CSV table of C-alpha atoms and ligand atoms in Angstrom, one decimal:
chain,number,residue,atom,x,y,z
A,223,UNK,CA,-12.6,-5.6,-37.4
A,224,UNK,CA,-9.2,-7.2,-37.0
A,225,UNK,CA,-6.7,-5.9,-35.1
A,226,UNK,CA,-2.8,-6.1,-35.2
A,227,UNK,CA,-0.4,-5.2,-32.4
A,228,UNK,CA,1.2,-3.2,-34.5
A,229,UNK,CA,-1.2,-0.9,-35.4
A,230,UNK,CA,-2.3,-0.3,-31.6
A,231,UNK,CA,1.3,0.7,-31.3
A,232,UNK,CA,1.3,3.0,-33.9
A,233,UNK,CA,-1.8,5.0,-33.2
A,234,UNK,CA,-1.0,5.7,-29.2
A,235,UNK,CA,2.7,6.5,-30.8
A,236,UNK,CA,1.4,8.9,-33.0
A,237,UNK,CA,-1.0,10.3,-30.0
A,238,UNK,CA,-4.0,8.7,-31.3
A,239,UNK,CA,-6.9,8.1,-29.0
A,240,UNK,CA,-7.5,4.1,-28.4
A,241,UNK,CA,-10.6,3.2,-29.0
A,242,UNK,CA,-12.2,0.4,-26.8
A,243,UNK,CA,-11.9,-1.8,-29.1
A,244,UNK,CA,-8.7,-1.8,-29.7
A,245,UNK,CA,-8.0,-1.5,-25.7
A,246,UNK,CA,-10.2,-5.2,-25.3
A,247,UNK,CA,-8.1,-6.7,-27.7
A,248,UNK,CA,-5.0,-6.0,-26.8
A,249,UNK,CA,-5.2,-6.3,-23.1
A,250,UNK,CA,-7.2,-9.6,-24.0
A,251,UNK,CA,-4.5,-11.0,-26.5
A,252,UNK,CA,-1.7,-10.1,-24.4
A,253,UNK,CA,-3.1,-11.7,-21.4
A,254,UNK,CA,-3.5,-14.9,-23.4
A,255,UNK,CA,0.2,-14.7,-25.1
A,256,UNK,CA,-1.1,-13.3,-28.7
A,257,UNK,CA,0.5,-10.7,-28.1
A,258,UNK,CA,4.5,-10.9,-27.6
A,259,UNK,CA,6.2,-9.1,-24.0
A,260,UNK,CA,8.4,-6.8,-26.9
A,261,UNK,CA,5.4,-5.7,-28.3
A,262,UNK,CA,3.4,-4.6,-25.2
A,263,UNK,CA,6.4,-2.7,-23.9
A,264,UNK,CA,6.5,-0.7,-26.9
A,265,UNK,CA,3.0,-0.3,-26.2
A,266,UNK,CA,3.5,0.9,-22.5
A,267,UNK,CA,6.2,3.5,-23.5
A,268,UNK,CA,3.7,4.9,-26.5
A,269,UNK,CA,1.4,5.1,-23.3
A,270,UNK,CA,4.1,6.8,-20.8
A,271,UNK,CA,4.8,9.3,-22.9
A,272,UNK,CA,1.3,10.0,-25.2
A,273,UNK,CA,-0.6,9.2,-21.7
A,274,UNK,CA,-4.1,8.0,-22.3
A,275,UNK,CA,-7.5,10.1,-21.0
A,276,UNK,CA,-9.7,9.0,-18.4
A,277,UNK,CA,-12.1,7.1,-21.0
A,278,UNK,CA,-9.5,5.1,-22.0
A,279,UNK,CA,-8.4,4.6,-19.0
A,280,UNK,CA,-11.8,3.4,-17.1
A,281,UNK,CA,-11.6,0.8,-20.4
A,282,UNK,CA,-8.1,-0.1,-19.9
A,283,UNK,CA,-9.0,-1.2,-16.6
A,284,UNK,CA,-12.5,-2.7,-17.4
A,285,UNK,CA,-10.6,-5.0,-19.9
A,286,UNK,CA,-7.5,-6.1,-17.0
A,287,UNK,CA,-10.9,-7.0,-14.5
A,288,UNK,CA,-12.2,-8.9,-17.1
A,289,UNK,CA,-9.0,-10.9,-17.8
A,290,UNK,CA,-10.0,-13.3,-14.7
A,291,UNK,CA,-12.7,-13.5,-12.3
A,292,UNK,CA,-14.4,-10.9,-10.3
A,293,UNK,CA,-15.2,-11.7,-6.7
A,294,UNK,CA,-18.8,-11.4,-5.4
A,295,UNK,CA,-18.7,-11.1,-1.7
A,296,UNK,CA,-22.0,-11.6,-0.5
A,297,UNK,CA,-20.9,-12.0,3.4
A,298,UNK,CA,-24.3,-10.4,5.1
A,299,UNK,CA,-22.7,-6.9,5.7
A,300,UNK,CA,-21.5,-3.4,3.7
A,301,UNK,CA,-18.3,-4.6,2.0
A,302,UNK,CA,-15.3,-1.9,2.0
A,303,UNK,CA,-11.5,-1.9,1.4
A,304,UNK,CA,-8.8,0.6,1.7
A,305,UNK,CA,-6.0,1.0,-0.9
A,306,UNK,CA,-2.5,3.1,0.1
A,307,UNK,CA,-0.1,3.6,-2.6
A,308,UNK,CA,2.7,2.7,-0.4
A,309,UNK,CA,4.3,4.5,2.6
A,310,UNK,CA,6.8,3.8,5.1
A,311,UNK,CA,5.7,2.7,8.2
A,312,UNK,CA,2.4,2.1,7.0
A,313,UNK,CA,0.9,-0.4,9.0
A,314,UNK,CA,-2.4,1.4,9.3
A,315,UNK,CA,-3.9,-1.9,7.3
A,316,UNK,CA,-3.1,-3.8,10.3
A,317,UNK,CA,-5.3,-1.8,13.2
A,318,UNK,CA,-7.8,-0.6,10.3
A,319,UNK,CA,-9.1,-3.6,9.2
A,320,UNK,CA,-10.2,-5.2,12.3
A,321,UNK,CA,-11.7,-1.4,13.3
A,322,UNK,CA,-13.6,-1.5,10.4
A,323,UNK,CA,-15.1,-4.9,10.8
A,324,UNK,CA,-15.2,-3.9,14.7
A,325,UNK,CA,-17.9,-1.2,13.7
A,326,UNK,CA,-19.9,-3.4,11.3
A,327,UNK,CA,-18.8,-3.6,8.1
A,328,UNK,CA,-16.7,-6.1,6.0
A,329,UNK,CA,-13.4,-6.1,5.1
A,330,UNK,CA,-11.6,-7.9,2.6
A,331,UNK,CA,-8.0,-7.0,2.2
A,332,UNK,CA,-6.3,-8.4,-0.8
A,333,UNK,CA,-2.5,-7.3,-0.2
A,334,UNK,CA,0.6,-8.0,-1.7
A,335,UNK,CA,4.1,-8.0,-0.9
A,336,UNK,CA,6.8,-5.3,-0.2
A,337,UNK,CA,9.2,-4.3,-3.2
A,338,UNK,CA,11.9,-1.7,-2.8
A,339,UNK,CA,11.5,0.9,0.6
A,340,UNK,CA,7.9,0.4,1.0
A,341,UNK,CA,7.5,-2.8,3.1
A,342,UNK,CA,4.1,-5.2,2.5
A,343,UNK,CA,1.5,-5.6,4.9
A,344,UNK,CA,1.9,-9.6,4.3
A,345,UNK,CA,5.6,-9.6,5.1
A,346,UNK,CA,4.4,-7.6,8.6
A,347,UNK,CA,2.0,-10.3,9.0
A,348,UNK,CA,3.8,-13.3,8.0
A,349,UNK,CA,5.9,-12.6,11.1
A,350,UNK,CA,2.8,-13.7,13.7
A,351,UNK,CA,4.1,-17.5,14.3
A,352,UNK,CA,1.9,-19.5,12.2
A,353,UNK,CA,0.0,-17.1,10.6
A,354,UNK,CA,-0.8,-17.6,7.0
A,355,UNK,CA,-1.2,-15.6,3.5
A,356,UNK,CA,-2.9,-17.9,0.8
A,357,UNK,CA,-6.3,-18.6,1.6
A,358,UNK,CA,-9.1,-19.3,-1.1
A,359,UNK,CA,-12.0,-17.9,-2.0
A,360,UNK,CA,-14.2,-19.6,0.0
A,361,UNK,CA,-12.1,-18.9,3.2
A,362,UNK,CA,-12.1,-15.5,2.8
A,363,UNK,CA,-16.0,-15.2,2.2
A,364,UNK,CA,-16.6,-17.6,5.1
A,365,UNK,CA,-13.5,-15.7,7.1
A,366,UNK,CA,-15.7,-12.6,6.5
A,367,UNK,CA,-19.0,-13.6,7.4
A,368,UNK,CA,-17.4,-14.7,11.1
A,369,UNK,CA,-15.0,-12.3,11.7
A,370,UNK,CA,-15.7,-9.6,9.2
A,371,UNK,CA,-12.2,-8.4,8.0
A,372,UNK,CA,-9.6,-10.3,6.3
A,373,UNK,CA,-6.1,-9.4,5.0
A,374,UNK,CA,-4.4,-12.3,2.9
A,375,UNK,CA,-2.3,-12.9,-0.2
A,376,UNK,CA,-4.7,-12.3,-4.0
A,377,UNK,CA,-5.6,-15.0,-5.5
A,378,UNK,CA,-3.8,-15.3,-9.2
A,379,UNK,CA,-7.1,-15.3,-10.9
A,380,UNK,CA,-7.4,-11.9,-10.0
A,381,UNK,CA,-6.6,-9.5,-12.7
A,382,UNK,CA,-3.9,-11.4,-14.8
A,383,UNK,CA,-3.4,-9.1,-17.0
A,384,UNK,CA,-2.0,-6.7,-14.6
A,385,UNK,CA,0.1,-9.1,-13.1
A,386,UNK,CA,2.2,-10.0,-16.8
A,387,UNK,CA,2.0,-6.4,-17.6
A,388,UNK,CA,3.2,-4.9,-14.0
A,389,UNK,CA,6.2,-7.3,-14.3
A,390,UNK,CA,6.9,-6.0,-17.9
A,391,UNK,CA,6.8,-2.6,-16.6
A,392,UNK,CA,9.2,-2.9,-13.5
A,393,UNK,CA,11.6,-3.9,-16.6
A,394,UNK,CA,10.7,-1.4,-18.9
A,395,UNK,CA,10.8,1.7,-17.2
A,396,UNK,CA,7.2,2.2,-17.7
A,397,UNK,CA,5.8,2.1,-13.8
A,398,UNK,CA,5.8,5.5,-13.3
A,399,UNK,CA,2.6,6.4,-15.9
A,400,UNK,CA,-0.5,7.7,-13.8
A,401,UNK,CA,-2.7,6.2,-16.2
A,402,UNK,CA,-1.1,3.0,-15.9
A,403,UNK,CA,-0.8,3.3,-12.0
A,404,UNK,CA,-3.8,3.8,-11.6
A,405,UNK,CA,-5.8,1.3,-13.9
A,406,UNK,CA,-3.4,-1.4,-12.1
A,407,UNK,CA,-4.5,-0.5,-8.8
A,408,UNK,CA,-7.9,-0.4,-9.6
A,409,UNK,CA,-8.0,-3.4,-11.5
A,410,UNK,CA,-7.3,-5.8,-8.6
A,411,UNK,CA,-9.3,-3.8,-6.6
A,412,UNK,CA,-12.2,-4.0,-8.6
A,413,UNK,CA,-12.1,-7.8,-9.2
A,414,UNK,CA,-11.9,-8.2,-5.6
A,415,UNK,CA,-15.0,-7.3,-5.4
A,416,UNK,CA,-15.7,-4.7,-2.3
A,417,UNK,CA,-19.0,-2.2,-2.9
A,418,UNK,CA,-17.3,0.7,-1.3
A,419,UNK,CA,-13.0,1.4,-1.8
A,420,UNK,CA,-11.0,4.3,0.5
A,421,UNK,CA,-7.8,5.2,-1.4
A,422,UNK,CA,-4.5,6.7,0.9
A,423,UNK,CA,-2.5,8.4,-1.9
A,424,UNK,CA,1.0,9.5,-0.4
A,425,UNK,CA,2.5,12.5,-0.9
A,426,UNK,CA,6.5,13.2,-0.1
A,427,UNK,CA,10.1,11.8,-0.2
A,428,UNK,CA,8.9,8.2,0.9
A,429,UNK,CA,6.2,7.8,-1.1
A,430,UNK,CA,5.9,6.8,-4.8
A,431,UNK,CA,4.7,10.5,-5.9
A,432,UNK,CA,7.0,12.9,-4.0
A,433,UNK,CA,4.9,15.9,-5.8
A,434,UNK,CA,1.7,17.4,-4.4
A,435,UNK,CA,0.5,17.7,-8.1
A,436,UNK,CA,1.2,13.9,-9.4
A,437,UNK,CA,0.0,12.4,-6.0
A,438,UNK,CA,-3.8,14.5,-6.8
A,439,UNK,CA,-3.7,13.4,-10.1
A,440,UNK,CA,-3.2,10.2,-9.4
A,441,UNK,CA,-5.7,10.1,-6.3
A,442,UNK,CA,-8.3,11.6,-9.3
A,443,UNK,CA,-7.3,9.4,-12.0
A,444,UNK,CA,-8.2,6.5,-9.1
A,445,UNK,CA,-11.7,8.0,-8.2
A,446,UNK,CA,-12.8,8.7,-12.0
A,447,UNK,CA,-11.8,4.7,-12.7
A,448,UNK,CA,-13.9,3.8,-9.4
A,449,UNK,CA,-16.9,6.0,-10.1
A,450,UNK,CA,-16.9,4.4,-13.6
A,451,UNK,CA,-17.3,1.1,-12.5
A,452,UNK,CA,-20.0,2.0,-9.6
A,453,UNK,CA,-18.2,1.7,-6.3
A,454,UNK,CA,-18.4,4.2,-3.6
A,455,UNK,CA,-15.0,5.9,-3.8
A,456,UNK,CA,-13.1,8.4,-2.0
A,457,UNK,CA,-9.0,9.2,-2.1
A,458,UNK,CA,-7.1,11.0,1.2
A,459,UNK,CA,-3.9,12.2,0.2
A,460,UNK,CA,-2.0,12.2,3.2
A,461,UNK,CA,1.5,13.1,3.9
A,462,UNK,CA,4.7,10.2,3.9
A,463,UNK,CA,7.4,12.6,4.0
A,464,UNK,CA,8.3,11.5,7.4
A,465,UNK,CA,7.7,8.1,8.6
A,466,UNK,CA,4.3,6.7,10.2
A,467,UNK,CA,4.4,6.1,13.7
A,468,UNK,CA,8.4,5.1,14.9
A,469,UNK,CA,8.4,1.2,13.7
A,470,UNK,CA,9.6,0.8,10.0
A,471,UNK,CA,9.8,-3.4,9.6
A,472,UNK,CA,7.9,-6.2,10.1
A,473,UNK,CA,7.2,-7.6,13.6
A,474,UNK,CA,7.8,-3.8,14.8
A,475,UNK,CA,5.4,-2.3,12.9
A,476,UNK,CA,2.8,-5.5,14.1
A,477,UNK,CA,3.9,-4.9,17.5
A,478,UNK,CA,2.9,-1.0,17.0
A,479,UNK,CA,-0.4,-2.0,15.6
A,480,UNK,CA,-1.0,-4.1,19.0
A,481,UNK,CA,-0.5,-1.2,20.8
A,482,UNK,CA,-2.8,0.7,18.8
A,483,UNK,CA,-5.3,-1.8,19.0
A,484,UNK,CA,-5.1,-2.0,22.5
A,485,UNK,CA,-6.0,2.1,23.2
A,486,UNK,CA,-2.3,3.5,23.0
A,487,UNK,CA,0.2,3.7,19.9
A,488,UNK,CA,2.0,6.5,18.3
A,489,UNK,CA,-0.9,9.6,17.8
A,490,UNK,CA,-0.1,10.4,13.9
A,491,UNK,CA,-0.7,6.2,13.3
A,492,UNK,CA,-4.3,6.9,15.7
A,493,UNK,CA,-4.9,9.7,13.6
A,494,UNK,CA,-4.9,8.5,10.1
A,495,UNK,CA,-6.6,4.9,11.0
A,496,UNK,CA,-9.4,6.3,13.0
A,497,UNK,CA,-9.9,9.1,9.8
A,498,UNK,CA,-9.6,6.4,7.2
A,499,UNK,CA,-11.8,4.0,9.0
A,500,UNK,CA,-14.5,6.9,9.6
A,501,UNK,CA,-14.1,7.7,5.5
A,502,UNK,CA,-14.7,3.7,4.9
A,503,UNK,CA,-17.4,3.6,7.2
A,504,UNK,CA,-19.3,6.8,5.7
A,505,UNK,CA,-18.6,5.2,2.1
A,506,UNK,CA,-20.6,1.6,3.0
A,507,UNK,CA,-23.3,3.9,5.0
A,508,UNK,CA,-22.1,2.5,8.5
A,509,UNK,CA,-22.6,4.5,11.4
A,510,UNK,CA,-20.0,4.0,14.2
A,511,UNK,CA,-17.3,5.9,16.4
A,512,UNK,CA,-13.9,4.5,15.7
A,513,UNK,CA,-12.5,6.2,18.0
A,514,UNK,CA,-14.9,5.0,20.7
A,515,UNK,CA,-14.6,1.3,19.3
A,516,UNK,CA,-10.5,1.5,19.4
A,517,UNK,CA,-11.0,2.7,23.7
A,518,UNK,CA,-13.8,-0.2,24.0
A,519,UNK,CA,-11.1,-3.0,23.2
A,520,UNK,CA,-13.6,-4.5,20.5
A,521,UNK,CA,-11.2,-3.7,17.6
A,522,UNK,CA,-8.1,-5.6,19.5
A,523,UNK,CA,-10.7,-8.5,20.0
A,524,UNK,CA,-11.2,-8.7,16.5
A,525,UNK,CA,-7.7,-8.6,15.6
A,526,UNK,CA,-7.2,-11.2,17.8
A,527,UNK,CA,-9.9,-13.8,16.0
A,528,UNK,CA,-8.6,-12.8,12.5
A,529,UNK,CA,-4.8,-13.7,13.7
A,530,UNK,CA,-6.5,-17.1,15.0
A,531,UNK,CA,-8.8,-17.6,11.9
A,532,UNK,CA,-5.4,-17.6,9.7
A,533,UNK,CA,-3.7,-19.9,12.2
A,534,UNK,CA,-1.7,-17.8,13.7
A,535,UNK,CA,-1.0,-17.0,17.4
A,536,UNK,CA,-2.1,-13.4,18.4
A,537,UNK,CA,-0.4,-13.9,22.3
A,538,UNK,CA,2.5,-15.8,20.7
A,539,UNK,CA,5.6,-13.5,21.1
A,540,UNK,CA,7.1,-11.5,18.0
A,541,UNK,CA,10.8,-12.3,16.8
A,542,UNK,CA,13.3,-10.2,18.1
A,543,UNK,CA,16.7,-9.1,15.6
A,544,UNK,CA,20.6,-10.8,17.2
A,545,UNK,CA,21.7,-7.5,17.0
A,546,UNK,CA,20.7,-4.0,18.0
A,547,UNK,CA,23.0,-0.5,16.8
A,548,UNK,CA,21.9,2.6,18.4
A,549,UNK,CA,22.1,6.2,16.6
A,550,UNK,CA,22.4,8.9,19.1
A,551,UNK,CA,21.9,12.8,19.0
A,552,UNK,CA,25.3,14.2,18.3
A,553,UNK,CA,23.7,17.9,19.9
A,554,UNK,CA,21.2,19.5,22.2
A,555,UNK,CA,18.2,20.9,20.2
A,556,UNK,CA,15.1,19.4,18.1
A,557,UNK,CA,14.6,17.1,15.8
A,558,UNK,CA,14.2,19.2,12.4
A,559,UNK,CA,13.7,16.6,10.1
A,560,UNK,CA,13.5,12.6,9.6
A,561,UNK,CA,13.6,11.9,6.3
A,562,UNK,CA,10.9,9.0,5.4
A,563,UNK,CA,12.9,7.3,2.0
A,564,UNK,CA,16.2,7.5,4.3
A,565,UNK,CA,14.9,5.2,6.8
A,566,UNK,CA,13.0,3.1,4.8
A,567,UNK,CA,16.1,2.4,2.4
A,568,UNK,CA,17.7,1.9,6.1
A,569,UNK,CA,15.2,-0.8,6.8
A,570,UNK,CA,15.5,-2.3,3.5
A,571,UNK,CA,19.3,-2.5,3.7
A,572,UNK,CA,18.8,-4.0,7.4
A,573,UNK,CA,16.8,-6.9,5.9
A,574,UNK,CA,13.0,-5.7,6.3
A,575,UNK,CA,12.8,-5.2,2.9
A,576,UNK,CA,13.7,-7.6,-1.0
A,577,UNK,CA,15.0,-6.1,-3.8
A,578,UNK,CA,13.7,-9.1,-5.9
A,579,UNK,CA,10.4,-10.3,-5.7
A,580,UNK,CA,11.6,-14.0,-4.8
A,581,UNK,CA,14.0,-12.4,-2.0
A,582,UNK,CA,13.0,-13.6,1.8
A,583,UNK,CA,12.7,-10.8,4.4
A,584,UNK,CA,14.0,-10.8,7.8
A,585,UNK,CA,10.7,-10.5,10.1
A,586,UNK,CA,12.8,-8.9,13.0
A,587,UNK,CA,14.8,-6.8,10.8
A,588,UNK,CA,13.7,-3.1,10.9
A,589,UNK,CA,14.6,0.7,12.4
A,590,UNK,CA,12.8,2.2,15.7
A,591,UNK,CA,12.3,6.1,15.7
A,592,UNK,CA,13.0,6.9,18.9
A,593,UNK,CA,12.6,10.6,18.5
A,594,UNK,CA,10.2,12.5,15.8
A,595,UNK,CA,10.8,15.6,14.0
A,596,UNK,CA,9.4,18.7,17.2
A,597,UNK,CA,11.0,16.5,19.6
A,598,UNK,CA,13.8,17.9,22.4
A,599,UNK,CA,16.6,16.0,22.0
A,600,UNK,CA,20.0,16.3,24.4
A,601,UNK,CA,23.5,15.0,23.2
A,602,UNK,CA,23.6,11.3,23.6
A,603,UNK,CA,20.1,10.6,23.4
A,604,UNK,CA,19.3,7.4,21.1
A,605,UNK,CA,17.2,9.2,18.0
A,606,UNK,CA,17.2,6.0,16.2
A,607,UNK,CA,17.0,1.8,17.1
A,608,UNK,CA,18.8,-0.1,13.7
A,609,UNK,CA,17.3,-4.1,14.4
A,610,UNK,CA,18.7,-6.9,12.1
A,611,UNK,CA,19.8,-10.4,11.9
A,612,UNK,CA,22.8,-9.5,9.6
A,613,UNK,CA,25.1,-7.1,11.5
A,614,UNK,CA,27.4,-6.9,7.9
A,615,UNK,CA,24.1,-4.6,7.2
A,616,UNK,CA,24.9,-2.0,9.5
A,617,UNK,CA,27.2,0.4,7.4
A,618,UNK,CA,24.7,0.7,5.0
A,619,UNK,CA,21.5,1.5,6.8
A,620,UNK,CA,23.9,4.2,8.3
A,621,UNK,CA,25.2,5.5,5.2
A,622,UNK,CA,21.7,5.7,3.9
A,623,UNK,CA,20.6,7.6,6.9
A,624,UNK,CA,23.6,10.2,6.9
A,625,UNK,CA,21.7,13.6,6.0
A,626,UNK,CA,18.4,12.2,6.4
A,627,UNK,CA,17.8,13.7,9.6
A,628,UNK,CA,18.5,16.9,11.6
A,629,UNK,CA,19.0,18.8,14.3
A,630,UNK,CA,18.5,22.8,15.4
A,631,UNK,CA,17.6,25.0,17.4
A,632,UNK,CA,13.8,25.5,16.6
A,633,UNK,CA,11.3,23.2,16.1
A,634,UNK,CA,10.1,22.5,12.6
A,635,UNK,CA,6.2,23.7,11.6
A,636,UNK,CA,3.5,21.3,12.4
A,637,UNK,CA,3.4,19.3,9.5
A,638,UNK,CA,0.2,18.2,8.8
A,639,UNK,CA,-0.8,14.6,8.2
A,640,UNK,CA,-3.9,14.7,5.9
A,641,UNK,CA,-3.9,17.1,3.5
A,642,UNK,CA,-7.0,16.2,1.6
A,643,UNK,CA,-10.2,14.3,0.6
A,644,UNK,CA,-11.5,13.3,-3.0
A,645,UNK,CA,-14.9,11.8,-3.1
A,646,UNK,CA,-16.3,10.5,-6.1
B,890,LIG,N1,0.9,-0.5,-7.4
B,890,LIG,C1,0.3,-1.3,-8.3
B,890,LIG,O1,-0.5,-2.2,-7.9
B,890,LIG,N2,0.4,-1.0,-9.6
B,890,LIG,C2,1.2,0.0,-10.0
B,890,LIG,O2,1.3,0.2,-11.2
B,890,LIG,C3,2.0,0.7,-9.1
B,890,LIG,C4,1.8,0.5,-7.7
């Protein structure tokens, strides 16, 4: 049967099911420029608002993987990645990765790049001197078979199809469809080639879901696409309504990660990469203590040959920001609240993050939490460390930070950090 844009457009308009066939020749003729940017956008609203239902979805996906190539890692180990929907402060790629591979399995870590408040865990890296991002196929398989985890740039043979269509999206208001989320997530996932994949869905102001209820149903939509195409799956939905650990930036947040590494580091960043790495470890059928592999020094050793593998220095020092503002506690009390998407617009607005995709970043650019929400604070006390090459930034970070943190006389609840596990 032949198809026509058009009438693909018309049946998810009118709430039709698609039926695969339909689904592998559009997301086939799109990707190969049959079918015109006007008339996939159409098609990505019918599907915002008619939604699609997991079967279409596992085939939506199954067609963007088989719009380029799909890796086969065949590195002499258990292959497993981890996924987080974006957070801020979340570096936990950064000590997890080399953890992971430090307890026996293999890591490959195809990242991208920050957009918006969430930063990327290649713009973190990037500010290592000489570290570097592309690598080919070929590197990372040999890159895993000797060190065991790597984190670098995808390769644009990954997934095409998502990439056109997730551009089209950012301009169409169509991102923010859970089907659509999630079969782009998956899709590079899935072509990248790991047996075993440990998604970190965020939940809270500085995540992309703010709502309990989209942030599961996202984190289920992701598990039903994975079980479909035979990986080993599970989804944490963790909480990013205050930031992770205290650096938000780049070189900070690598600098944090060290200090993990090395035994120490903020206890909620500990937390969630030892849990995450025990989840990825269960899911390739690994048996190891992370938490006993992090005090041993083995995962910092492995961090420090994966730095080296991608040329860059792991003892070289980090860059440091020209200029340094200070926010200080204007009371005596606790810290009530420290609103994630406050400081991670801050850190944006500083220079840690681009609001176009061809933007530079400012490696040293970033914002310290000096104090977390349950802290005692005393009038005067720095709360917060603004870092940036551009001091014209200032204002801004501070405007975006008025209301978005607080102080009283109690301490806040406990908040808990993970607030649940989906295994598929
Ligand atoms: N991240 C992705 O890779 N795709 C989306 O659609 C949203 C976030």
């Amino acid at each position: 049967m032949t198809h026509t844009a058009v009438d693909v457009i018309r049946a998810k308009r009118d709430g039709d099911r698609l039926t695969d066939a339909q689904i592998d020749w559009v997301v086939d003729a799109y990707t190969r420029g049959d079918v015109a940017d006007e008339q996939m956008s159409a098609l990505a609203m019918a599907i915002y608002l008619n939604g699609m239902d997991a079967s279409e979805t596992a085939r939506w996906t199954r067609a963007m993987v088989d719009s380029g190539e799909r890796l086969t890692l065949d590195v002499g180990r258990p292959t497993v990645d981890k996924h987080s929907t974006g957070g801020v402060g979340d570096k936990i790629t950064l000590p997890l990765a080399p953890l992971v591979a430090a307890c026996g399995a293999a890591v490959p870590q195809l990242s991208g790049r920050g957009l918006g408040h969430t930063g990327g865990t290649l713009d973190k890296l990037e500010s290592i001197p000489g570290w570097r991002a592309q690598l080919s196929v070929d590197e990372v398989v040999s890159q895993l078979r000797s060190v065991g985890a790597v984190v670098c740039a995808a390769t644009s043979g990954l997934a095409p199809a998502d990439k056109k269509l997730y551009a089209l999206r950012d301009v169409t208001g169509t991102v923010e469809s859970i089907p659509l989320i999630a079969s782009s997530i998956m899709s590079k996932k899935i072509a990248e080639g790991a047996e075993a994949l440990v998604l970190d869905v965020k939940v809270g102001s500085g995540a992309f879901m703010k709502s309990p209820e989209r942030a599961r149903a996202l984190a289920q939509a992701l598990v039903a696409i994975g079980v479909d195409h035979g990986l080993r799956v599970s989804a944490l939905l963790t909480d990013m309504s205050v930031p992770l650990g205290r650096a938000v930036g780049n070189a900070v947040e690598v600098a944090e990660s060290v200090e993990v590494l090395r035994g120490g580091g903020p206890a909620d960043v500990v937390e969630l990469t030892v849990a995450l790495a025990e989840e990825m470890l269960s899911r390739a059928g690994v048996t190891a203590s992370p938490r006993e592999v992090l005090a041993s020094g083995a995962a910092y050793e492995t961090w420090a040959r994966m730095i080296r593998a991608q040329g860059g220095d792991p003892d070289a020092p980090l860059p440091e920001a020209a200029h340094k503002h200070v926010v200080t506690a204007e009371e005596d009390g606790y810290l009530t609240e420290l609103d994630a998407y406050a400081v991670g617009v801050a850190a944006w607005r500083l220079g840690a993050g681009r609001a176009r995709k061809e933007d530079p970043v400012q490696a040293a650019a970033g914002v310290l939490c000096l104090a977390k929400p349950g802290d005692e604070v005393t009038r005067g006390q720095p709360l917060l460390e603004l870092r940036t090459d551009t001091p014209a930034a200032i204002p801004a970070a501070l405007a975006s930070l008025a209301g978005g943190y607080g102080i009283g006389d109690t301490p806040p609840p406990p908040r808990p950090l993970l607030l649940d596990t989906l295994r598929g």
